[in-house]
PDB file of C-alpha atoms and ligand atoms in Angstrom:
ATOM      1  CA  UNK S 755     127.602  84.590  20.929  1.00 46.00           C
ATOM      2  CA  UNK S 756     128.666  88.046  22.185  1.00 51.00           C
ATOM      3  CA  UNK S 757     127.020  91.018  20.684  1.00 61.00           C
ATOM      4  CA  UNK S 758     129.156  93.026  18.124  1.00 72.00           C
ATOM      5  CA  UNK S 759     129.858  96.682  18.608  1.00 82.00           C
ATOM      6  CA  UNK S 760     127.350  98.830  16.778  1.00 90.00           C
ATOM      7  CA  UNK S 761     128.023 100.924  13.766  1.00 97.00           C
ATOM      8  CA  UNK S 762     126.207 104.078  12.930  1.00 98.00           C
ATOM      9  CA  UNK S 763     125.413 105.695   9.616  1.00 98.00           C
ATOM     10  CA  UNK S 764     125.670 109.544   9.163  1.00 98.00           C
ATOM     11  CA  UNK S 765     123.839 110.765   6.121  1.00 98.00           C
ATOM     12  CA  UNK S 766     125.412 113.685   4.546  1.00 98.00           C
ATOM     13  CA  UNK S 767     122.536 115.865   2.879  1.00 98.00           C
ATOM     14  CA  UNK S 768     124.861 118.438   1.175  1.00 98.00           C
ATOM     15  CA  UNK S 769     123.988 117.257  -2.384  1.00 97.00           C
ATOM     16  CA  UNK S 770     120.319 117.766  -1.797  1.00 98.00           C
ATOM     17  CA  UNK S 771     121.256 121.350  -1.223  1.00 98.00           C
ATOM     18  CA  UNK S 772     123.435 121.171  -4.375  1.00 97.00           C
ATOM     19  CA  UNK S 773     120.476 120.271  -6.516  1.00 97.00           C
ATOM     20  CA  UNK S 774     118.260 122.952  -4.740  1.00 97.00           C
ATOM     21  CA  UNK S 775     120.889 125.619  -5.388  1.00 97.00           C
ATOM     22  CA  UNK S 776     121.262 124.678  -9.017  1.00 96.00           C
ATOM     23  CA  UNK S 777     117.904 126.525  -9.439  1.00 94.00           C
ATOM     24  CA  UNK S 778     117.703 128.514  -6.254  1.00 91.00           C
ATOM     25  CA  UNK S 779     114.487 128.476  -4.233  1.00 92.00           C
ATOM     26  CA  UNK S 780     113.523 125.801  -1.832  1.00 96.00           C
ATOM     27  CA  UNK S 781     113.261 122.370  -3.602  1.00 97.00           C
ATOM     28  CA  UNK S 782     114.553 119.832  -2.794  1.00 98.00           C
ATOM     29  CA  UNK S 783     114.910 120.565   0.930  1.00 98.00           C
ATOM     30  CA  UNK S 784     117.714 119.059   2.743  1.00 98.00           C
ATOM     31  CA  UNK S 785     115.867 119.058   5.873  1.00 98.00           C
ATOM     32  CA  UNK S 786     113.130 116.875   4.348  1.00 98.00           C
ATOM     33  CA  UNK S 787     115.857 114.404   3.188  1.00 98.00           C
ATOM     34  CA  UNK S 788     117.349 114.467   6.790  1.00 98.00           C
ATOM     35  CA  UNK S 789     113.940 113.520   8.020  1.00 98.00           C
ATOM     36  CA  UNK S 790     113.532 110.857   5.464  1.00 98.00           C
ATOM     37  CA  UNK S 791     116.933 109.482   6.375  1.00 98.00           C
ATOM     38  CA  UNK S 792     116.234 109.311  10.193  1.00 98.00           C
ATOM     39  CA  UNK S 793     112.721 107.672   9.466  1.00 98.00           C
ATOM     40  CA  UNK S 794     114.499 105.169   7.230  1.00 98.00           C
ATOM     41  CA  UNK S 795     116.871 104.092  10.114  1.00 98.00           C
ATOM     42  CA  UNK S 796     120.011 106.518   9.853  1.00 98.00           C
ATOM     43  CA  UNK S 797     121.583 107.369  13.200  1.00 98.00           C
ATOM     44  CA  UNK S 798     122.563 111.027  12.461  1.00 98.00           C
ATOM     45  CA  UNK S 799     122.807 113.685   9.880  1.00 98.00           C
ATOM     46  CA  UNK S 800     125.980 115.501   8.453  1.00 98.00           C
ATOM     47  CA  UNK S 801     126.067 118.721   6.689  1.00 98.00           C
ATOM     48  CA  UNK S 802     129.164 120.620   5.585  1.00 97.00           C
ATOM     49  CA  UNK S 803     128.866 124.399   5.778  1.00 98.00           C
ATOM     50  CA  UNK S 804     131.574 125.586   3.392  1.00 96.00           C
ATOM     51  CA  UNK S 805     132.987 129.021   3.448  1.00 94.00           C
ATOM     52  CA  UNK S 806     131.519 129.661  -0.052  1.00 93.00           C
ATOM     53  CA  UNK S 807     128.217 128.232   0.863  1.00 95.00           C
ATOM     54  CA  UNK S 808     127.953 126.179  -2.407  1.00 93.00           C
ATOM     55  CA  UNK S 809     125.536 123.762  -0.953  1.00 96.00           C
ATOM     56  CA  UNK S 810     124.351 123.939   2.648  1.00 98.00           C
ATOM     57  CA  UNK S 811     123.603 127.560   3.875  1.00 97.00           C
ATOM     58  CA  UNK S 812     123.326 128.895   7.358  1.00 98.00           C
ATOM     59  CA  UNK S 813     119.666 128.530   7.483  1.00 98.00           C
ATOM     60  CA  UNK S 814     119.828 124.743   6.630  1.00 98.00           C
ATOM     61  CA  UNK S 815     122.058 124.172   9.561  1.00 98.00           C
ATOM     62  CA  UNK S 816     119.759 126.043  11.888  1.00 98.00           C
ATOM     63  CA  UNK S 817     116.824 124.007  10.676  1.00 98.00           C
ATOM     64  CA  UNK S 818     118.650 120.775  10.815  1.00 98.00           C
ATOM     65  CA  UNK S 819     119.235 121.723  14.505  1.00 98.00           C
ATOM     66  CA  UNK S 820     115.745 122.708  15.382  1.00 97.00           C
ATOM     67  CA  UNK S 821     113.619 120.293  13.258  1.00 98.00           C
ATOM     68  CA  UNK S 822     115.494 117.111  13.277  1.00 97.00           C
ATOM     69  CA  UNK S 823     115.397 114.773  16.147  1.00 95.00           C
ATOM     70  CA  UNK S 824     118.829 113.271  15.735  1.00 98.00           C
ATOM     71  CA  UNK S 825     122.442 114.106  16.092  1.00 98.00           C
ATOM     72  CA  UNK S 826     123.974 116.571  13.824  1.00 98.00           C
ATOM     73  CA  UNK S 827     127.394 116.377  12.692  1.00 98.00           C
ATOM     74  CA  UNK S 828     128.526 119.774  11.423  1.00 98.00           C
ATOM     75  CA  UNK S 829     131.602 119.658   8.931  1.00 98.00           C
ATOM     76  CA  UNK S 830     133.477 122.785   8.789  1.00 97.00           C
ATOM     77  CA  UNK S 831     136.789 124.422   8.385  1.00 96.00           C
ATOM     78  CA  UNK S 832     138.566 125.683  11.538  1.00 96.00           C
ATOM     79  CA  UNK S 833     138.094 129.377  10.615  1.00 96.00           C
ATOM     80  CA  UNK S 834     136.981 131.968  13.121  1.00 96.00           C
ATOM     81  CA  UNK S 835     133.674 132.484  11.128  1.00 97.00           C
ATOM     82  CA  UNK S 836     132.874 128.781  11.452  1.00 97.00           C
ATOM     83  CA  UNK S 837     133.900 128.402  15.040  1.00 98.00           C
ATOM     84  CA  UNK S 838     131.531 131.375  15.779  1.00 98.00           C
ATOM     85  CA  UNK S 839     128.677 129.456  13.991  1.00 98.00           C
ATOM     86  CA  UNK S 840     129.373 126.324  15.945  1.00 98.00           C
ATOM     87  CA  UNK S 841     129.558 128.048  19.221  1.00 98.00           C
ATOM     88  CA  UNK S 842     126.194 129.719  18.481  1.00 98.00           C
ATOM     89  CA  UNK S 843     124.378 126.519  17.348  1.00 97.00           C
ATOM     90  CA  UNK S 844     126.238 123.855  19.505  1.00 98.00           C
ATOM     91  CA  UNK S 845     125.710 121.003  17.335  1.00 98.00           C
ATOM     92  CA  UNK S 846     126.159 117.351  18.686  1.00 98.00           C
ATOM     93  CA  UNK S 847     129.448 116.919  16.812  1.00 98.00           C
ATOM     94  CA  UNK S 848     131.869 119.062  14.797  1.00 98.00           C
ATOM     95  CA  UNK S 849     134.095 117.534  12.198  1.00 98.00           C
ATOM     96  CA  UNK S 850     136.959 119.846  11.335  1.00 98.00           C
ATOM     97  CA  UNK S 851     137.902 119.426   7.676  1.00 97.00           C
ATOM     98  CA  UNK S 852     140.423 121.179   5.334  1.00 94.00           C
ATOM     99  CA  UNK S 853     138.738 123.365   2.771  1.00 79.00           C
ATOM    100  CA  UNK S 854     139.976 124.942  -0.590  1.00 73.00           C
ATOM    101  CA  UNK S 855     137.560 127.200  -2.517  1.00 63.00           C
ATOM    102  CA  UNK S 856     138.710 125.417  -5.946  1.00 67.00           C
ATOM    103  CA  UNK S 857     138.240 121.774  -4.922  1.00 67.00           C
ATOM    104  CA  UNK S 858     135.180 119.963  -6.058  1.00 68.00           C
ATOM    105  CA  UNK S 859     135.110 118.188  -2.825  1.00 68.00           C
ATOM    106  CA  UNK S 860     137.183 117.697   0.237  1.00 66.00           C
ATOM    107  CA  UNK S 861     140.558 116.702  -0.941  1.00 71.00           C
ATOM    108  CA  UNK S 862     142.878 115.006   1.317  1.00 80.00           C
ATOM    109  CA  UNK S 863     142.735 115.110   5.158  1.00 94.00           C
ATOM    110  CA  UNK S 864     143.419 117.907   7.593  1.00 96.00           C
ATOM    111  CA  UNK S 865     147.073 118.452   8.569  1.00 96.00           C
ATOM    112  CA  UNK S 866     146.770 118.411  12.283  1.00 97.00           C
ATOM    113  CA  UNK S 867     150.613 118.501  12.718  1.00 96.00           C
ATOM    114  CA  UNK S 868     150.899 121.881  10.785  1.00 95.00           C
ATOM    115  CA  UNK S 869     147.610 123.109  12.444  1.00 95.00           C
ATOM    116  CA  UNK S 870     149.693 123.251  15.732  1.00 94.00           C
ATOM    117  CA  UNK S 871     148.458 125.390  18.586  1.00 96.00           C
ATOM    118  CA  UNK S 872     145.751 127.106  16.778  1.00 95.00           C
ATOM    119  CA  UNK S 873     144.073 123.882  15.797  1.00 97.00           C
ATOM    120  CA  UNK S 874     144.562 122.605  19.268  1.00 97.00           C
ATOM    121  CA  UNK S 875     142.790 125.739  20.626  1.00 97.00           C
ATOM    122  CA  UNK S 876     139.828 125.288  18.268  1.00 98.00           C
ATOM    123  CA  UNK S 877     139.461 121.599  19.497  1.00 98.00           C
ATOM    124  CA  UNK S 878     139.559 122.733  22.897  1.00 98.00           C
ATOM    125  CA  UNK S 879     137.082 125.449  22.538  1.00 98.00           C
ATOM    126  CA  UNK S 880     134.615 123.510  20.495  1.00 98.00           C
ATOM    127  CA  UNK S 881     134.895 120.517  22.912  1.00 98.00           C
ATOM    128  CA  UNK S 882     132.908 122.575  25.406  1.00 98.00           C
ATOM    129  CA  UNK S 883     129.864 121.835  23.668  1.00 98.00           C
ATOM    130  CA  UNK S 884     130.342 119.331  20.852  1.00 98.00           C
ATOM    131  CA  UNK S 885     132.223 116.036  20.227  1.00 98.00           C
ATOM    132  CA  UNK S 886     134.966 117.133  17.982  1.00 98.00           C
ATOM    133  CA  UNK S 887     136.197 115.135  15.029  1.00 98.00           C
ATOM    134  CA  UNK S 888     139.268 115.438  12.765  1.00 98.00           C
ATOM    135  CA  UNK S 889     139.101 114.463   9.306  1.00 98.00           C
ATOM    136  CA  UNK S 890     142.419 112.949   8.572  1.00 98.00           C
ATOM    137  CA  UNK S 891     144.300 110.544   6.199  1.00 97.00           C
ATOM    138  CA  UNK S 892     145.141 107.150   7.842  1.00 98.00           C
ATOM    139  CA  UNK S 893     148.667 108.475   8.683  1.00 97.00           C
ATOM    140  CA  UNK S 894     150.482 107.552  11.948  1.00 98.00           C
ATOM    141  CA  UNK S 895     151.707 111.218  12.469  1.00 97.00           C
ATOM    142  CA  UNK S 896     148.234 112.707  11.965  1.00 98.00           C
ATOM    143  CA  UNK S 897     146.466 110.181  14.150  1.00 98.00           C
ATOM    144  CA  UNK S 898     149.045 110.721  16.923  1.00 98.00           C
ATOM    145  CA  UNK S 899     148.599 114.470  16.511  1.00 98.00           C
ATOM    146  CA  UNK S 900     144.912 114.050  16.870  1.00 98.00           C
ATOM    147  CA  UNK S 901     145.171 112.289  19.982  1.00 98.00           C
ATOM    148  CA  UNK S 902     147.605 114.928  21.339  1.00 97.00           C
ATOM    149  CA  UNK S 903     145.156 117.735  20.345  1.00 97.00           C
ATOM    150  CA  UNK S 904     142.479 115.843  22.521  1.00 97.00           C
ATOM    151  CA  UNK S 905     139.984 115.427  19.770  1.00 98.00           C
ATOM    152  CA  UNK S 906     137.372 112.936  20.905  1.00 98.00           C
ATOM    153  CA  UNK S 907     137.013 111.502  17.454  1.00 98.00           C
ATOM    154  CA  UNK S 908     138.882 111.078  14.039  1.00 98.00           C
ATOM    155  CA  UNK S 909     137.294 110.523  10.721  1.00 98.00           C
ATOM    156  CA  UNK S 910     139.557 108.477   8.515  1.00 98.00           C
ATOM    157  CA  UNK S 911     139.450 109.634   4.869  1.00 98.00           C
ATOM    158  CA  UNK S 912     138.390 106.772   2.826  1.00 98.00           C
ATOM    159  CA  UNK S 913     138.654 108.806  -0.605  1.00 97.00           C
ATOM    160  CA  UNK S 914     141.952 107.437  -1.671  1.00 97.00           C
ATOM    161  CA  UNK S 915     141.038 103.778  -1.065  1.00 98.00           C
ATOM    162  CA  UNK S 916     137.458 104.188  -2.672  1.00 98.00           C
ATOM    163  CA  UNK S 917     139.098 105.807  -5.689  1.00 97.00           C
ATOM    164  CA  UNK S 918     141.524 102.935  -6.200  1.00 98.00           C
ATOM    165  CA  UNK S 919     138.507 100.435  -5.882  1.00 98.00           C
ATOM    166  CA  UNK S 920     136.724 102.383  -8.495  1.00 97.00           C
ATOM    167  CA  UNK S 921     139.617 102.657 -10.874  1.00 98.00           C
ATOM    168  CA  UNK S 922     140.208  98.875 -10.408  1.00 98.00           C
ATOM    169  CA  UNK S 923     143.714  99.672  -9.046  1.00 98.00           C
ATOM    170  CA  UNK S 924     143.882  96.435  -6.910  1.00 97.00           C
ATOM    171  CA  UNK S 925     147.386  96.979  -5.624  1.00 98.00           C
ATOM    172  CA  UNK S 926     146.538 100.635  -4.512  1.00 98.00           C
ATOM    173  CA  UNK S 927     143.398  99.388  -3.037  1.00 98.00           C
ATOM    174  CA  UNK S 928     144.928  96.661  -0.963  1.00 98.00           C
ATOM    175  CA  UNK S 929     147.783  99.093   0.359  1.00 98.00           C
ATOM    176  CA  UNK S 930     145.344 101.914   1.149  1.00 98.00           C
ATOM    177  CA  UNK S 931     142.977  99.311   2.952  1.00 98.00           C
ATOM    178  CA  UNK S 932     145.869  98.176   5.006  1.00 98.00           C
ATOM    179  CA  UNK S 933     146.637 101.775   6.006  1.00 98.00           C
ATOM    180  CA  UNK S 934     143.016 102.218   7.095  1.00 98.00           C
ATOM    181  CA  UNK S 935     143.118  98.828   9.059  1.00 98.00           C
ATOM    182  CA  UNK S 936     146.381 100.029  10.964  1.00 98.00           C
ATOM    183  CA  UNK S 937     145.035 103.612  11.304  1.00 98.00           C
ATOM    184  CA  UNK S 938     141.955 102.511  12.881  1.00 98.00           C
ATOM    185  CA  UNK S 939     143.823 100.164  15.337  1.00 98.00           C
ATOM    186  CA  UNK S 940     146.288 102.839  16.215  1.00 98.00           C
ATOM    187  CA  UNK S 941     143.468 105.483  16.810  1.00 98.00           C
ATOM    188  CA  UNK S 942     141.364 103.115  18.957  1.00 98.00           C
ATOM    189  CA  UNK S 943     144.661 102.229  21.113  1.00 98.00           C
ATOM    190  CA  UNK S 944     145.047 105.866  21.775  1.00 98.00           C
ATOM    191  CA  UNK S 945     141.498 106.132  22.975  1.00 98.00           C
ATOM    192  CA  UNK S 946     140.039 107.908  19.936  1.00 98.00           C
ATOM    193  CA  UNK S 947     136.645 107.121  18.546  1.00 98.00           C
ATOM    194  CA  UNK S 948     137.025 106.055  14.875  1.00 98.00           C
ATOM    195  CA  UNK S 949     134.749 107.142  12.007  1.00 98.00           C
ATOM    196  CA  UNK S 950     135.328 106.844   8.415  1.00 98.00           C
ATOM    197  CA  UNK S 951     133.986 108.465   5.316  1.00 98.00           C
ATOM    198  CA  UNK S 952     134.340 109.853   1.740  1.00 98.00           C
ATOM    199  CA  UNK S 953     133.431 108.234  -1.487  1.00 98.00           C
ATOM    200  CA  UNK S 954     131.846 105.044   0.201  1.00 98.00           C
ATOM    201  CA  UNK S 955     129.195 102.997  -1.769  1.00 98.00           C
ATOM    202  CA  UNK S 956     127.392  99.884  -0.799  1.00 98.00           C
ATOM    203  CA  UNK S 957     130.378  97.552  -1.387  1.00 98.00           C
ATOM    204  CA  UNK S 958     133.157  99.717   0.135  1.00 98.00           C
ATOM    205  CA  UNK S 959     130.761 100.477   3.134  1.00 98.00           C
ATOM    206  CA  UNK S 960     130.370  96.782   3.627  1.00 98.00           C
ATOM    207  CA  UNK S 961     134.076  96.358   3.638  1.00 98.00           C
ATOM    208  CA  UNK S 962     134.982  99.210   5.953  1.00 98.00           C
ATOM    209  CA  UNK S 963     132.342  98.022   8.329  1.00 98.00           C
ATOM    210  CA  UNK S 964     134.393  94.819   8.980  1.00 97.00           C
ATOM    211  CA  UNK S 965     136.906  96.963  10.996  1.00 97.00           C
ATOM    212  CA  UNK S 966     135.662  96.503  14.475  1.00 96.00           C
ATOM    213  CA  UNK S 967     137.145  99.911  15.655  1.00 97.00           C
ATOM    214  CA  UNK S 968     134.942 101.929  13.413  1.00 97.00           C
ATOM    215  CA  UNK S 969     131.813 103.425  15.119  1.00 98.00           C
ATOM    216  CA  UNK S 970     130.289 105.502  12.410  1.00 98.00           C
ATOM    217  CA  UNK S 971     130.408 106.046   8.569  1.00 98.00           C
ATOM    218  CA  UNK S 972     129.466 109.373   7.108  1.00 98.00           C
ATOM    219  CA  UNK S 973     128.140 108.999   3.675  1.00 98.00           C
ATOM    220  CA  UNK S 974     126.459 111.330   1.111  1.00 98.00           C
ATOM    221  CA  UNK S 975     127.081 111.661  -2.609  1.00 98.00           C
ATOM    222  CA  UNK S 976     126.643 107.895  -3.573  1.00 98.00           C
ATOM    223  CA  UNK S 977     123.378 107.565  -1.636  1.00 98.00           C
ATOM    224  CA  UNK S 978     121.964 110.910  -2.953  1.00 98.00           C
ATOM    225  CA  UNK S 979     122.887 109.685  -6.627  1.00 97.00           C
ATOM    226  CA  UNK S 980     121.292 106.230  -5.913  1.00 98.00           C
ATOM    227  CA  UNK S 981     118.254 107.897  -4.465  1.00 98.00           C
ATOM    228  CA  UNK S 982     117.391 109.247  -7.920  1.00 97.00           C
ATOM    229  CA  UNK S 983     116.786 105.564  -9.025  1.00 98.00           C
ATOM    230  CA  UNK S 984     115.285 103.839  -6.081  1.00 98.00           C
ATOM    231  CA  UNK S 985     114.313 106.522  -3.500  1.00 98.00           C
ATOM    232  CA  UNK S 986     115.977 107.658  -0.302  1.00 98.00           C
ATOM    233  CA  UNK S 987     114.271 105.341   1.956  1.00 98.00           C
ATOM    234  CA  UNK S 988     115.359 102.175  -0.014  1.00 98.00           C
ATOM    235  CA  UNK S 989     118.956 103.598  -0.407  1.00 98.00           C
ATOM    236  CA  UNK S 990     119.434 104.158   3.400  1.00 98.00           C
ATOM    237  CA  UNK S 991     117.942 100.737   4.239  1.00 98.00           C
ATOM    238  CA  UNK S 992     120.201  99.026   1.701  1.00 98.00           C
ATOM    239  CA  UNK S 993     123.192 100.851   3.142  1.00 98.00           C
ATOM    240  CA  UNK S 994     122.356  99.959   6.664  1.00 98.00           C
ATOM    241  CA  UNK S 995     122.036  96.260   5.561  1.00 98.00           C
ATOM    242  CA  UNK S 996     125.430  96.357   3.822  1.00 98.00           C
ATOM    243  CA  UNK S 997     127.046  97.844   6.944  1.00 98.00           C
ATOM    244  CA  UNK S 998     125.403  95.150   9.092  1.00 97.00           C
ATOM    245  CA  UNK S 999     126.724  92.434   6.830  1.00 97.00           C
ATOM    246  CA  UNK S1000     130.212  93.953   7.181  1.00 97.00           C
ATOM    247  CA  UNK S1001     129.836  94.228  10.861  1.00 96.00           C
ATOM    248  CA  UNK S1002     128.615  90.718  11.170  1.00 94.00           C
ATOM    249  CA  UNK S1003     132.070  89.567   9.503  1.00 90.00           C
ATOM    250  CA  UNK S1004     134.169  91.707  11.873  1.00 83.00           C
ATOM    251  CA  UNK S1005     134.468  89.326  14.738  1.00 66.00           C
ATOM    252  CA  UNK S1006     134.017  92.427  16.996  1.00 52.00           C
ATOM    253  CA  UNK S1007     132.645  91.923  20.524  1.00 44.00           C
ATOM    254  CA  UNK S1008     130.970  94.510  22.640  1.00 38.00           C
TER     255      UNK S1008
HETATM  256  N1  PXP Y1754     133.134 112.904   5.493  1.00 96.52           N
HETATM  257  C1  PXP Y1754     133.626 114.118   5.405  1.00 96.52           C
HETATM  258  C2  PXP Y1754     134.515 114.695   6.342  1.00 96.52           C
HETATM  259  C3  PXP Y1754     133.436 114.717   4.264  1.00 96.52           C
HETATM  260  O1  PXP Y1754     133.931 115.920   3.879  1.00 96.52           O
HETATM  261  C4  PXP Y1754     132.546 114.148   3.210  1.00 96.52           C
HETATM  262  C5  PXP Y1754     132.160 114.904   2.040  1.00 96.52           C
HETATM  263  O2  PXP Y1754     131.490 116.027   2.279  1.00 96.52           O
HETATM  264  C6  PXP Y1754     131.898 112.886   3.625  1.00 96.52           C
HETATM  265  C7  PXP Y1754     132.319 112.248   4.788  1.00 96.52           C
HETATM  266  C8  PXP Y1754     130.986 112.244   2.626  1.00 96.52           C
HETATM  267  O3  PXP Y1754     131.579 111.949   1.593  1.00 96.52           O
HETATM  268  P1  PXP Y1754     130.735 111.463   0.262  1.00 96.52           P
HETATM  269  O4  PXP Y1754     129.769 112.530  -0.054  1.00 96.52           O
HETATM  270  O5  PXP Y1754     131.716 111.208  -0.769  1.00 96.52           O
HETATM  271  O6  PXP Y1754     129.999 110.023   0.756  1.00 96.52           O
END
């Protein structure tokens, strides 16, 4: 049988920093968590440097670049300050996300259409050293605008779907999953690499991994929560196993 296209796991370590920052100081260290995640088989690390530095701080990103032997995906808003940080550190990937100070987590996707020329310029400048990804809703207009902006990657926002699943909103979940399927297909047909993330747990990660176009999942909050009960090593291995089960059902070929 032909080999299936691989799917990577990027581990978001933001909430290790959330716990550290609750008390200040150095413990628990998100860089140590990143090291443990890679040792358990994760393919990369994701960290979101927010404008208000509520979890990850600049030194964390610098240390993740220096001390972790795996690709770093830096999530950030397309502000002049963050673009400056990315130019200085040149991470493997930059994922541009919308950011509001008042939100608890990233709400909704980036509006690439409204971002216009300024966003296109940011994509161009960052692409000189990093793979640029745009975090968007599975919306036809946003996917087409991302391709026009010449991003290498889009990350489909799975938050609405995961929330519908969590709330047992079956109709909403079916509708949103259909949007993700169609969005992934459209993006791949436009030459974009397709990632997905936000709100994923073992079950939703297994299901989204069945989409053959999806090359990477970025997952944080659920895994860090689970790690309290079973440890990070076990969580990462269980998540990789869930993704492999999903991929095995995808019918994808290399
Ligand atoms: N991908 C992006 C672009 C995000 O902003 C986040 C949240 O920081 C995630 C993935 C991970 O989401 P979660 O922590 O819900 O798994």
